[in-house]
Amino acid sequence: MVQPSKQPTNYGALGTLVTVFFFWGFIAAGNSVFIPFCKHYFHLDQFQSQLIDFAFYTAYYVGALILFAYGAFGGKDLVGKWGYKRSIVYGLLFSAFGAAAMIFAVNANNFAGMLIGLFIVALGFSLQQTAAQPFAITLGDPATGTSRVNLGGGVNSFGTSIGPLVVALALFGSTAAITDEKIAALSLSKVIILYTCVGGLFLGAAALFYFSKKVPSGILLEKTEKANKALNTFLIMTVLLIALFIPVFNSYKTDLTNASVSEKHAMEAYRLYWLLGALAVVVLGLLISLSSAKRKPAGWGAMQYPQLILGMLGIFVYVGVEVAIGSNLGELLRQPAFGSHAASEATPYIGMYWGSLMIGRWTGAINAFNLSRNTKQLLQFIVPLVAFTILIIINSLAGYDMTPLYYYIVCVLIQIVAFFISNHKPARTLLIFSLLGVVAMVIGLLTTGKIAIYAFLSGGLMCSIMWPSIFSLSVAGLGKYTSQGSAFLITMILGGGILPPIQGKLADLVGIHFSYIVAVICFAYLAIFAVAVKGILKKQGIDYDAEIEGASH
């Protein structure tokens, strides 16, 4: 295979682009502080408070589906027509509009309005992500595209790490543990000020992007074929998902206050069955599409490529397992076998889980810079240790006791070894980290105490580099369908709205500890995808590992 000439990285444009990645992590993580406030202020039950995350993640699916539908009916990809630059600007402006809607809803004491505001913010994020992911790949040598996405992911994770602390500081004047008393004393005026600042940041980022001369337009002039079969598949899936979610929501109207244990158990099983039905719709829908597109590619658009369909399921599973592990950690740590930690005591552990994503993504981003091989290898060892130290220092300054997490550095060292073995090759990296994820989750299932806690926390280290690896492998070879394929992948962020509730309901039935079997299954699929996609790409004349090897010398 003839190696293409290397394309220099546009660092100016890349530097501007990664600011957008920061907002995604900052706002999404800030929800963890916002949820308990809404739960108290609006007198919500646990499920109703979780509608905040549900509205947020569902918006990604809806937004990406709208973009695809426009292209399917109009024959032109909207992101390609606008260009990556304008698409990101429009997405930021849309998110700013969502922040304004949040302000009006908070001022009106309307929880439904706040959900709509968050939904609009995330719709803007959906447009931004659809454009930003392939844009990062095009800002330099395609062989190092994964590393540029990793750089954006590292900045995103930094936003995730400091988001809750900044939001807590803005709302409560302190980063210390958030108590019920602090939440009860919080005034709405501070929430309004917070989202006014957030809206201002969106507008500032849009202006920065729009007026930056270093950022190319990224316009794609190719006409996209109509993908009627793919559109029909998505529409059918959407209708079925709505039909399956309605009974779940309606079931929460049932008053179980005086119900017996068996009645409560039956209701939880009822909800789990409908959620599993939603999972089946996504999985079977994609697998049936894969089979049909293989027999007759016409009309499937980007979904005629098997690497994309399997990658869509990969993104669904990856987002689902990443959110599920973190969302259930608090409940796990409350169990006697895991230390009986109160909410404030569990915060450092949950912070380290999300911070683990930052550790891995900072390390994965090293290859995006034009450095010598020896320098990269040295940084590959130093950067994760520095990132781990920063997490310890930040949380210690916030008033949390981080001493129980000092020995977590052993898990970080294991990740460093994995990075050296994977050598920044997407398929190999995904396989190694997926297998390590399986091992870590199995260890967590078979043990208790600190070993099990560290094992589950290390899921963050394993998830950290999966998004760019899955994304790059999935859009490889798509050509004019790249933007359409990107939109398809973004729809699968829906996994964050389906898999965590499934694990939660499973926990109600069999216990929170055993519920982590969901994570084992998810990591196992990702390992299978890593093996399968490499063979699929080779049949198409694409050897990603060879390209990365050539680019690293």
PDB file of N, CA and C in Angstrom, residues 7 132-142 144-146 148-149 468 471-472 475 544:
ATOM      1  N   GLN A   7       0.333  15.334   5.836  1.00  0.00           N
ATOM      2  CA  GLN A   7      -0.269  16.660   5.839  1.00  0.00           C
ATOM      3  C   GLN A   7       0.069  17.322   7.156  1.00  0.00           C
ATOM      4  N   ALA A 132     -17.332  18.679  14.620  1.00  0.00           N
ATOM      5  CA  ALA A 132     -16.011  18.770  15.234  1.00  0.00           C
ATOM      6  C   ALA A 132     -15.198  17.487  15.128  1.00  0.00           C
ATOM      7  N   GLN A 133     -15.852  16.326  15.250  1.00  0.00           N
ATOM      8  CA  GLN A 133     -15.099  15.073  15.236  1.00  0.00           C
ATOM      9  C   GLN A 133     -14.373  14.865  13.896  1.00  0.00           C
ATOM     10  N   PRO A 134     -15.074  14.887  12.749  1.00  0.00           N
ATOM     11  CA  PRO A 134     -14.353  14.723  11.486  1.00  0.00           C
ATOM     12  C   PRO A 134     -13.461  15.916  11.177  1.00  0.00           C
ATOM     13  N   PHE A 135     -13.828  17.112  11.675  1.00  0.00           N
ATOM     14  CA  PHE A 135     -13.014  18.305  11.448  1.00  0.00           C
ATOM     15  C   PHE A 135     -11.634  18.117  12.064  1.00  0.00           C
ATOM     16  N   ALA A 136     -11.582  17.598  13.287  1.00  0.00           N
ATOM     17  CA  ALA A 136     -10.300  17.364  13.957  1.00  0.00           C
ATOM     18  C   ALA A 136      -9.431  16.398  13.160  1.00  0.00           C
ATOM     19  N   ILE A 137     -10.068  15.403  12.565  1.00  0.00           N
ATOM     20  CA  ILE A 137      -9.323  14.414  11.780  1.00  0.00           C
ATOM     21  C   ILE A 137      -8.732  15.053  10.531  1.00  0.00           C
ATOM     22  N   THR A 138      -9.442  16.026   9.914  1.00  0.00           N
ATOM     23  CA  THR A 138      -8.976  16.640   8.664  1.00  0.00           C
ATOM     24  C   THR A 138      -7.939  17.725   8.883  1.00  0.00           C
ATOM     25  N   LEU A 139      -7.675  18.134  10.125  1.00  0.00           N
ATOM     26  CA  LEU A 139      -6.742  19.230  10.388  1.00  0.00           C
ATOM     27  C   LEU A 139      -5.286  18.771  10.444  1.00  0.00           C
ATOM     28  N   GLY A 140      -4.966  17.725   9.713  1.00  0.00           N
ATOM     29  CA  GLY A 140      -3.606  17.222   9.693  1.00  0.00           C
ATOM     30  C   GLY A 140      -3.546  15.872   9.015  1.00  0.00           C
ATOM     31  N   ASP A 141      -2.460  15.161   9.241  1.00  0.00           N
ATOM     32  CA  ASP A 141      -2.273  13.842   8.656  1.00  0.00           C
ATOM     33  C   ASP A 141      -3.384  12.907   9.144  1.00  0.00           C
ATOM     34  N   PRO A 142      -4.136  12.271   8.231  1.00  0.00           N
ATOM     35  CA  PRO A 142      -5.199  11.358   8.649  1.00  0.00           C
ATOM     36  C   PRO A 142      -4.704  10.261   9.588  1.00  0.00           C
ATOM     37  N   THR A 144      -2.755  10.516  12.033  1.00  0.00           N
ATOM     38  CA  THR A 144      -2.711  10.958  13.423  1.00  0.00           C
ATOM     39  C   THR A 144      -4.030  11.627  13.823  1.00  0.00           C
ATOM     40  N   GLY A 145      -5.083  11.413  13.030  1.00  0.00           N
ATOM     41  CA  GLY A 145      -6.386  12.002  13.322  1.00  0.00           C
ATOM     42  C   GLY A 145      -6.925  11.564  14.668  1.00  0.00           C
ATOM     43  N   THR A 146      -6.709  10.294  15.011  1.00  0.00           N
ATOM     44  CA  THR A 146      -7.183   9.782  16.297  1.00  0.00           C
ATOM     45  C   THR A 146      -6.564  10.554  17.453  1.00  0.00           C
ATOM     46  N   ARG A 148      -5.580  13.672  17.437  1.00  0.00           N
ATOM     47  CA  ARG A 148      -6.182  15.010  17.539  1.00  0.00           C
ATOM     48  C   ARG A 148      -7.549  14.941  18.217  1.00  0.00           C
ATOM     49  N   VAL A 149      -8.307  13.901  17.907  1.00  0.00           N
ATOM     50  CA  VAL A 149      -9.589  13.717  18.599  1.00  0.00           C
ATOM     51  C   VAL A 149      -9.327  13.444  20.080  1.00  0.00           C
ATOM     52  N   PRO A 468     -12.275   8.231  20.286  1.00  0.00           N
ATOM     53  CA  PRO A 468     -11.556   8.542  19.039  1.00  0.00           C
ATOM     54  C   PRO A 468     -11.180   7.301  18.238  1.00  0.00           C
ATOM     55  N   PHE A 471     -14.436   6.110  16.580  1.00  0.00           N
ATOM     56  CA  PHE A 471     -14.871   7.104  15.602  1.00  0.00           C
ATOM     57  C   PHE A 471     -13.999   7.051  14.352  1.00  0.00           C
ATOM     58  N   SER A 472     -12.683   7.056  14.529  1.00  0.00           N
ATOM     59  CA  SER A 472     -11.757   7.061  13.387  1.00  0.00           C
ATOM     60  C   SER A 472     -11.898   5.796  12.547  1.00  0.00           C
ATOM     61  N   VAL A 475     -15.353   5.843  10.471  1.00  0.00           N
ATOM     62  CA  VAL A 475     -15.508   6.734   9.311  1.00  0.00           C
ATOM     63  C   VAL A 475     -14.404   6.548   8.285  1.00  0.00           C
ATOM     64  N   TYR A 544      -5.131   0.795   8.774  1.00  0.00           N
ATOM     65  CA  TYR A 544      -4.918   1.908   9.689  1.00  0.00           C
ATOM     66  C   TYR A 544      -3.651   1.737  10.510  1.00  0.00           C
TER      67      TYR A 544
END
